[in-house]
PDB file of C-alpha atoms in Angstrom:
ATOM      1  CA  UNK A 791    -193.875 -85.105  72.490  1.00 45.00           C
ATOM      2  CA  UNK A 792    -194.151 -84.403  69.529  1.00 39.00           C
ATOM      3  CA  UNK A 793    -197.049 -81.814  70.412  1.00 39.00           C
ATOM      4  CA  UNK A 794    -195.187 -80.159  73.005  1.00 47.00           C
ATOM      5  CA  UNK A 795    -192.273 -79.930  70.871  1.00 45.00           C
ATOM      6  CA  UNK A 796    -194.884 -78.237  68.072  1.00 40.00           C
ATOM      7  CA  UNK A 797    -196.211 -76.037  70.764  1.00 44.00           C
ATOM      8  CA  UNK A 798    -191.884 -74.366  71.495  1.00 51.00           C
ATOM      9  CA  UNK A 799    -191.360 -73.919  68.083  1.00 53.00           C
ATOM     10  CA  UNK A 800    -192.154 -70.641  68.270  1.00 50.00           C
ATOM     11  CA  UNK A 801    -190.672 -69.522  71.407  1.00 56.00           C
ATOM     12  CA  UNK A 802    -187.940 -70.995  70.114  1.00 55.00           C
ATOM     13  CA  UNK A 803    -188.249 -69.611  67.251  1.00 54.00           C
ATOM     14  CA  UNK A 804    -187.536 -66.013  69.037  1.00 56.00           C
ATOM     15  CA  UNK A 805    -185.444 -66.876  71.017  1.00 56.00           C
ATOM     16  CA  UNK A 806    -183.209 -67.819  68.073  1.00 53.00           C
ATOM     17  CA  UNK A 807    -184.067 -64.251  66.586  1.00 51.00           C
ATOM     18  CA  UNK A 808    -182.341 -63.193  70.530  1.00 52.00           C
ATOM     19  CA  UNK A 809    -179.247 -63.317  68.988  1.00 50.00           C
ATOM     20  CA  UNK A 810    -179.777 -61.179  65.994  1.00 46.00           C
ATOM     21  CA  UNK A 811    -181.123 -58.401  68.567  1.00 48.00           C
ATOM     22  CA  UNK A 812    -177.947 -58.632  70.212  1.00 46.00           C
ATOM     23  CA  UNK A 813    -176.345 -55.825  69.005  1.00 43.00           C
ATOM     24  CA  UNK A 814    -179.035 -53.211  69.007  1.00 51.00           C
ATOM     25  CA  UNK A 815    -181.432 -54.505  71.665  1.00 58.00           C
ATOM     26  CA  UNK A 816    -180.167 -56.162  74.651  1.00 64.00           C
ATOM     27  CA  UNK A 817    -181.652 -59.758  75.944  1.00 64.00           C
ATOM     28  CA  UNK A 818    -182.739 -57.408  79.799  1.00 71.00           C
ATOM     29  CA  UNK A 819    -183.959 -55.141  77.447  1.00 75.00           C
ATOM     30  CA  UNK A 820    -186.444 -58.226  75.361  1.00 76.00           C
ATOM     31  CA  UNK A 821    -187.774 -59.258  79.108  1.00 77.00           C
ATOM     32  CA  UNK A 822    -188.362 -55.569  79.579  1.00 81.00           C
ATOM     33  CA  UNK A 823    -190.755 -54.912  76.507  1.00 83.00           C
ATOM     34  CA  UNK A 824    -192.404 -58.522  77.052  1.00 83.00           C
ATOM     35  CA  UNK A 825    -193.091 -57.717  80.682  1.00 83.00           C
ATOM     36  CA  UNK A 826    -194.473 -53.932  79.384  1.00 85.00           C
ATOM     37  CA  UNK A 827    -196.858 -55.654  77.128  1.00 87.00           C
ATOM     38  CA  UNK A 828    -197.613 -58.369  79.647  1.00 87.00           C
ATOM     39  CA  UNK A 829    -198.591 -55.539  82.311  1.00 86.00           C
ATOM     40  CA  UNK A 830    -200.403 -53.164  79.561  1.00 88.00           C
ATOM     41  CA  UNK A 831    -202.392 -56.156  78.354  1.00 89.00           C
ATOM     42  CA  UNK A 832    -203.462 -56.832  81.912  1.00 88.00           C
ATOM     43  CA  UNK A 833    -204.675 -53.061  82.453  1.00 88.00           C
ATOM     44  CA  UNK A 834    -205.838 -52.398  79.360  1.00 87.00           C
ATOM     45  CA  UNK A 835    -208.105 -55.526  79.724  1.00 85.00           C
ATOM     46  CA  UNK A 836    -209.490 -54.459  82.842  1.00 87.00           C
ATOM     47  CA  UNK A 837    -210.239 -51.415  82.026  1.00 88.00           C
ATOM     48  CA  UNK A 838    -211.994 -51.898  78.413  1.00 84.00           C
ATOM     49  CA  UNK A 839    -212.868 -55.502  79.663  1.00 85.00           C
ATOM     50  CA  UNK A 840    -212.835 -57.147  75.990  1.00 84.00           C
ATOM     51  CA  UNK A 841    -210.305 -59.624  74.797  1.00 90.00           C
ATOM     52  CA  UNK A 842    -208.766 -58.132  72.034  1.00 92.00           C
ATOM     53  CA  UNK A 843    -206.859 -54.944  72.192  1.00 90.00           C
ATOM     54  CA  UNK A 844    -204.915 -53.045  69.742  1.00 90.00           C
ATOM     55  CA  UNK A 845    -202.001 -52.984  68.720  1.00 90.00           C
ATOM     56  CA  UNK A 846    -201.193 -49.141  68.074  1.00 85.00           C
ATOM     57  CA  UNK A 847    -201.677 -48.489  71.831  1.00 82.00           C
ATOM     58  CA  UNK A 848    -199.168 -50.726  73.319  1.00 86.00           C
ATOM     59  CA  UNK A 849    -196.664 -48.890  70.133  1.00 83.00           C
ATOM     60  CA  UNK A 850    -197.250 -45.588  71.705  1.00 80.00           C
ATOM     61  CA  UNK A 851    -196.916 -46.676  75.328  1.00 81.00           C
ATOM     62  CA  UNK A 852    -193.303 -48.772  74.281  1.00 83.00           C
ATOM     63  CA  UNK A 853    -192.236 -46.108  72.010  1.00 83.00           C
ATOM     64  CA  UNK A 854    -192.281 -43.337  74.975  1.00 80.00           C
ATOM     65  CA  UNK A 855    -191.636 -46.051  77.798  1.00 80.00           C
ATOM     66  CA  UNK A 856    -188.736 -47.026  76.441  1.00 79.00           C
ATOM     67  CA  UNK A 857    -187.535 -43.870  74.489  1.00 82.00           C
ATOM     68  CA  UNK A 858    -187.628 -44.377  71.009  1.00 83.00           C
ATOM     69  CA  UNK A 859    -188.440 -41.635  68.731  1.00 85.00           C
ATOM     70  CA  UNK A 860    -191.370 -43.515  66.851  1.00 85.00           C
ATOM     71  CA  UNK A 861    -192.405 -47.166  65.315  1.00 84.00           C
ATOM     72  CA  UNK A 862    -189.614 -47.017  62.961  1.00 87.00           C
ATOM     73  CA  UNK A 863    -187.051 -46.025  65.042  1.00 85.00           C
ATOM     74  CA  UNK A 864    -188.130 -49.443  67.532  1.00 82.00           C
ATOM     75  CA  UNK A 865    -188.513 -51.778  64.828  1.00 83.00           C
ATOM     76  CA  UNK A 866    -185.053 -50.709  63.731  1.00 81.00           C
ATOM     77  CA  UNK A 867    -183.518 -51.800  66.818  1.00 76.00           C
ATOM     78  CA  UNK A 868    -185.408 -55.179  67.357  1.00 76.00           C
ATOM     79  CA  UNK A 869    -184.645 -55.594  63.528  1.00 73.00           C
ATOM     80  CA  UNK A 870    -188.080 -56.584  62.343  1.00 77.00           C
ATOM     81  CA  UNK A 871    -191.882 -56.380  61.928  1.00 83.00           C
ATOM     82  CA  UNK A 872    -193.476 -55.722  65.571  1.00 85.00           C
ATOM     83  CA  UNK A 873    -196.704 -57.502  64.460  1.00 85.00           C
ATOM     84  CA  UNK A 874    -193.869 -60.915  63.776  1.00 81.00           C
ATOM     85  CA  UNK A 875    -192.208 -59.569  67.073  1.00 81.00           C
ATOM     86  CA  UNK A 876    -195.686 -60.130  69.095  1.00 84.00           C
ATOM     87  CA  UNK A 877    -196.435 -63.076  66.739  1.00 77.00           C
ATOM     88  CA  UNK A 878    -193.663 -65.075  68.238  1.00 70.00           C
ATOM     89  CA  UNK A 879    -194.162 -65.137  71.465  1.00 72.00           C
ATOM     90  CA  UNK A 880    -196.094 -68.473  71.929  1.00 63.00           C
ATOM     91  CA  UNK A 881    -198.927 -66.549  74.589  1.00 76.00           C
ATOM     92  CA  UNK A 882    -199.544 -63.688  72.715  1.00 84.00           C
ATOM     93  CA  UNK A 883    -202.349 -63.773  69.441  1.00 87.00           C
ATOM     94  CA  UNK A 884    -202.398 -61.009  66.991  1.00 91.00           C
ATOM     95  CA  UNK A 885    -204.777 -60.564  64.260  1.00 92.00           C
ATOM     96  CA  UNK A 886    -206.950 -57.711  62.265  1.00 91.00           C
ATOM     97  CA  UNK A 887    -209.851 -56.599  63.134  1.00 90.00           C
ATOM     98  CA  UNK A 888    -211.952 -53.991  61.825  1.00 88.00           C
ATOM     99  CA  UNK A 889    -209.002 -53.031  59.718  1.00 89.00           C
ATOM    100  CA  UNK A 890    -206.960 -52.649  62.969  1.00 91.00           C
ATOM    101  CA  UNK A 891    -203.973 -55.454  64.061  1.00 92.00           C
ATOM    102  CA  UNK A 892    -204.863 -56.385  68.233  1.00 93.00           C
ATOM    103  CA  UNK A 893    -203.222 -58.629  70.167  1.00 92.00           C
ATOM    104  CA  UNK A 894    -204.819 -61.081  72.776  1.00 92.00           C
ATOM    105  CA  UNK A 895    -202.077 -62.138  75.821  1.00 89.00           C
ATOM    106  CA  UNK A 896    -202.875 -65.534  77.088  1.00 83.00           C
ATOM    107  CA  UNK A 897    -201.559 -66.984  80.590  1.00 77.00           C
ATOM    108  CA  UNK A 898    -198.433 -69.226  79.909  1.00 75.00           C
ATOM    109  CA  UNK A 899    -199.772 -73.023  81.285  1.00 79.00           C
ATOM    110  CA  UNK A 900    -197.296 -75.160  82.578  1.00 87.00           C
ATOM    111  CA  UNK A 901    -196.522 -78.358  81.031  1.00 88.00           C
ATOM    112  CA  UNK A 902    -194.513 -81.077  82.768  1.00 93.00           C
ATOM    113  CA  UNK A 903    -191.658 -80.681  85.077  1.00 96.00           C
ATOM    114  CA  UNK A 904    -188.469 -81.485  83.786  1.00 96.00           C
ATOM    115  CA  UNK A 905    -184.423 -81.368  84.358  1.00 97.00           C
ATOM    116  CA  UNK A 906    -182.505 -80.188  81.815  1.00 96.00           C
ATOM    117  CA  UNK A 907    -178.744 -80.649  81.431  1.00 97.00           C
ATOM    118  CA  UNK A 908    -176.031 -78.561  79.782  1.00 97.00           C
ATOM    119  CA  UNK A 909    -172.846 -79.509  79.139  1.00 95.00           C
ATOM    120  CA  UNK A 910    -170.569 -75.726  78.793  1.00 96.00           C
ATOM    121  CA  UNK A 911    -167.405 -76.322  77.082  1.00 95.00           C
ATOM    122  CA  UNK A 912    -166.401 -73.483  75.636  1.00 95.00           C
ATOM    123  CA  UNK A 913    -166.856 -69.084  76.404  1.00 94.00           C
ATOM    124  CA  UNK A 914    -168.595 -69.062  72.897  1.00 93.00           C
ATOM    125  CA  UNK A 915    -171.016 -71.077  73.678  1.00 94.00           C
ATOM    126  CA  UNK A 916    -171.855 -69.187  77.194  1.00 94.00           C
ATOM    127  CA  UNK A 917    -172.095 -66.418  75.191  1.00 88.00           C
ATOM    128  CA  UNK A 918    -173.937 -67.734  72.164  1.00 84.00           C
ATOM    129  CA  UNK A 919    -176.690 -69.985  74.315  1.00 86.00           C
ATOM    130  CA  UNK A 920    -179.688 -68.200  75.099  1.00 81.00           C
ATOM    131  CA  UNK A 921    -181.553 -69.495  78.615  1.00 86.00           C
ATOM    132  CA  UNK A 922    -185.008 -68.691  79.305  1.00 84.00           C
ATOM    133  CA  UNK A 923    -185.456 -68.783  82.740  1.00 91.00           C
ATOM    134  CA  UNK A 924    -188.735 -69.736  84.127  1.00 91.00           C
ATOM    135  CA  UNK A 925    -189.907 -68.041  87.339  1.00 92.00           C
ATOM    136  CA  UNK A 926    -189.991 -71.131  89.215  1.00 96.00           C
ATOM    137  CA  UNK A 927    -186.285 -72.364  88.006  1.00 97.00           C
ATOM    138  CA  UNK A 928    -183.195 -73.185  89.493  1.00 97.00           C
ATOM    139  CA  UNK A 929    -180.006 -73.652  88.300  1.00 98.00           C
ATOM    140  CA  UNK A 930    -177.387 -75.691  89.365  1.00 97.00           C
ATOM    141  CA  UNK A 931    -173.583 -76.209  89.048  1.00 97.00           C
ATOM    142  CA  UNK A 932    -172.999 -79.152  90.552  1.00 96.00           C
ATOM    143  CA  UNK A 933    -168.242 -79.127  91.058  1.00 91.00           C
ATOM    144  CA  UNK A 934    -168.841 -75.663  92.993  1.00 94.00           C
ATOM    145  CA  UNK A 935    -172.655 -76.894  94.987  1.00 94.00           C
ATOM    146  CA  UNK A 936    -174.141 -73.320  94.027  1.00 95.00           C
ATOM    147  CA  UNK A 937    -177.298 -72.882  92.864  1.00 96.00           C
ATOM    148  CA  UNK A 938    -178.911 -70.249  91.434  1.00 96.00           C
ATOM    149  CA  UNK A 939    -182.408 -70.049  93.193  1.00 95.00           C
ATOM    150  CA  UNK A 940    -185.909 -68.881  91.808  1.00 95.00           C
ATOM    151  CA  UNK A 941    -186.954 -65.901  92.038  1.00 90.00           C
ATOM    152  CA  UNK A 942    -189.995 -65.653  91.228  1.00 88.00           C
ATOM    153  CA  UNK A 943    -188.436 -63.427  87.989  1.00 86.00           C
ATOM    154  CA  UNK A 944    -188.646 -64.621  84.588  1.00 84.00           C
ATOM    155  CA  UNK A 945    -185.309 -63.801  83.052  1.00 86.00           C
ATOM    156  CA  UNK A 946    -183.983 -64.459  79.472  1.00 80.00           C
ATOM    157  CA  UNK A 947    -180.095 -63.847  78.731  1.00 81.00           C
ATOM    158  CA  UNK A 948    -177.445 -65.704  77.169  1.00 85.00           C
ATOM    159  CA  UNK A 949    -175.732 -68.254  79.544  1.00 92.00           C
ATOM    160  CA  UNK A 950    -172.836 -66.105  80.308  1.00 92.00           C
ATOM    161  CA  UNK A 951    -174.540 -63.384  81.543  1.00 89.00           C
ATOM    162  CA  UNK A 952    -176.466 -65.568  83.616  1.00 93.00           C
ATOM    163  CA  UNK A 953    -173.613 -66.531  85.726  1.00 95.00           C
ATOM    164  CA  UNK A 954    -172.302 -62.741  85.285  1.00 94.00           C
ATOM    165  CA  UNK A 955    -175.088 -62.013  87.442  1.00 92.00           C
ATOM    166  CA  UNK A 956    -175.300 -64.828  89.892  1.00 94.00           C
ATOM    167  CA  UNK A 957    -171.282 -64.295  90.610  1.00 95.00           C
ATOM    168  CA  UNK A 958    -172.246 -60.126  91.110  1.00 93.00           C
ATOM    169  CA  UNK A 959    -175.081 -60.253  92.990  1.00 92.00           C
ATOM    170  CA  UNK A 960    -173.538 -63.171  95.553  1.00 91.00           C
ATOM    171  CA  UNK A 961    -170.656 -60.535  95.913  1.00 90.00           C
ATOM    172  CA  UNK A 962    -172.636 -57.727  96.888  1.00 88.00           C
ATOM    173  CA  UNK A 963    -174.673 -59.634  99.484  1.00 83.00           C
ATOM    174  CA  UNK A 964    -171.233 -60.460 101.142  1.00 82.00           C
ATOM    175  CA  UNK A 965    -170.108 -56.962 101.159  1.00 79.00           C
ATOM    176  CA  UNK A 966    -173.736 -55.952 102.893  1.00 76.00           C
ATOM    177  CA  UNK A 967    -173.626 -58.362 105.350  1.00 70.00           C
ATOM    178  CA  UNK A 968    -171.259 -58.272 108.085  1.00 65.00           C
ATOM    179  CA  UNK A 969    -170.190 -61.625 108.529  1.00 61.00           C
ATOM    180  CA  UNK A 970    -166.966 -63.185 109.836  1.00 71.00           C
ATOM    181  CA  UNK A 971    -163.519 -63.099 108.052  1.00 68.00           C
ATOM    182  CA  UNK A 972    -163.980 -67.236 107.747  1.00 73.00           C
ATOM    183  CA  UNK A 973    -167.353 -66.493 106.069  1.00 78.00           C
ATOM    184  CA  UNK A 974    -166.683 -63.470 103.949  1.00 80.00           C
ATOM    185  CA  UNK A 975    -163.397 -66.185 102.455  1.00 83.00           C
ATOM    186  CA  UNK A 976    -165.706 -68.630 101.194  1.00 86.00           C
ATOM    187  CA  UNK A 977    -168.161 -66.559 100.047  1.00 87.00           C
ATOM    188  CA  UNK A 978    -165.748 -64.639  97.975  1.00 89.00           C
ATOM    189  CA  UNK A 979    -164.626 -68.065  97.291  1.00 91.00           C
ATOM    190  CA  UNK A 980    -167.539 -69.489  95.253  1.00 92.00           C
ATOM    191  CA  UNK A 981    -167.767 -65.379  93.814  1.00 92.00           C
ATOM    192  CA  UNK A 982    -164.347 -66.074  91.815  1.00 94.00           C
ATOM    193  CA  UNK A 983    -165.108 -69.219  90.502  1.00 94.00           C
ATOM    194  CA  UNK A 984    -168.114 -68.013  89.226  1.00 94.00           C
ATOM    195  CA  UNK A 985    -165.727 -66.080  87.714  1.00 93.00           C
ATOM    196  CA  UNK A 986    -163.445 -68.544  86.559  1.00 94.00           C
ATOM    197  CA  UNK A 987    -166.439 -70.665  85.255  1.00 94.00           C
ATOM    198  CA  UNK A 988    -166.794 -67.422  82.202  1.00 95.00           C
ATOM    199  CA  UNK A 989    -163.619 -68.977  80.844  1.00 95.00           C
ATOM    200  CA  UNK A 990    -164.221 -72.532  80.490  1.00 96.00           C
ATOM    201  CA  UNK A 991    -160.727 -74.023  81.725  1.00 93.00           C
ATOM    202  CA  UNK A 992    -162.113 -77.089  81.805  1.00 94.00           C
ATOM    203  CA  UNK A 993    -166.134 -78.212  81.018  1.00 95.00           C
ATOM    204  CA  UNK A 994    -168.402 -78.504  83.389  1.00 96.00           C
ATOM    205  CA  UNK A 995    -172.776 -79.081  83.523  1.00 97.00           C
ATOM    206  CA  UNK A 996    -175.341 -76.882  84.336  1.00 97.00           C
ATOM    207  CA  UNK A 997    -178.539 -77.938  85.488  1.00 98.00           C
ATOM    208  CA  UNK A 998    -181.651 -76.674  84.984  1.00 98.00           C
ATOM    209  CA  UNK A 999    -184.851 -77.893  87.559  1.00 97.00           C
ATOM    210  CA  UNK A1000    -188.023 -76.893  85.385  1.00 97.00           C
ATOM    211  CA  UNK A1001    -190.682 -77.501  87.579  1.00 97.00           C
ATOM    212  CA  UNK A1002    -193.761 -75.507  84.902  1.00 95.00           C
ATOM    213  CA  UNK A1003    -191.824 -76.612  82.128  1.00 93.00           C
ATOM    214  CA  UNK A1004    -192.169 -72.814  81.331  1.00 89.00           C
ATOM    215  CA  UNK A1005    -188.142 -72.774  80.549  1.00 89.00           C
ATOM    216  CA  UNK A1006    -186.588 -72.783  77.476  1.00 83.00           C
ATOM    217  CA  UNK A1007    -182.928 -73.055  76.051  1.00 85.00           C
ATOM    218  CA  UNK A1008    -181.600 -72.278  72.814  1.00 80.00           C
ATOM    219  CA  UNK A1009    -179.469 -73.771  70.736  1.00 81.00           C
ATOM    220  CA  UNK A1010    -180.194 -77.459  72.233  1.00 83.00           C
ATOM    221  CA  UNK A1011    -177.221 -79.138  70.647  1.00 85.00           C
ATOM    222  CA  UNK A1012    -175.657 -79.704  74.369  1.00 89.00           C
ATOM    223  CA  UNK A1013    -178.743 -80.344  75.895  1.00 93.00           C
ATOM    224  CA  UNK A1014    -180.425 -83.165  77.382  1.00 95.00           C
ATOM    225  CA  UNK A1015    -184.154 -83.150  78.651  1.00 94.00           C
ATOM    226  CA  UNK A1016    -185.221 -85.638  81.474  1.00 95.00           C
ATOM    227  CA  UNK A1017    -188.037 -85.749  83.129  1.00 94.00           C
ATOM    228  CA  UNK A1018    -188.120 -83.865  86.954  1.00 87.00           C
TER     229      UNK A1018
END
């Protein structure tokens, strides 16, 4: 348990950093940056056939792809040094080779399956809690009998926006299908209930089923972890 805690520390620090980025860079863009880095490394690694690749290559690619004028503007947006940003991810290693900063991206190894239960008590908690949903994780809201199923995509965002996305996707699903009036009414009732959750008129529980153990929630004060 102690080793698992230590291994999680870099990523927990990263999630805490996300709160500071919120004014300039959304959690969605942080996820996009991470995905771009991983895709760039995989392609470049296959082409070059070496493990360590120079960071300046991904810097130029990210600035161009994300619309930043230069690296200074990009680092202003993330409010920090890009090397430190990369080092915060547990599966990215950074070092200096021949006076050049280089990186290596490792595959994230699964951890024991677990269940995370979050007691939500206020709208502020929804906004201030960052949740990294692993590709195979599901989120249950028991009192609504509603589940956000795994969609094989990692999603980093506040709990609030996880719920907003679930509500909006369900509403879009309802409008695109030709259900009977009764079925549409049932779906829209769930849509409205998800909207009411954002106000947290009464406390409720979110249950994260995390088979790979790769999801994270920060801060952890209202989170209970159990084996799945």
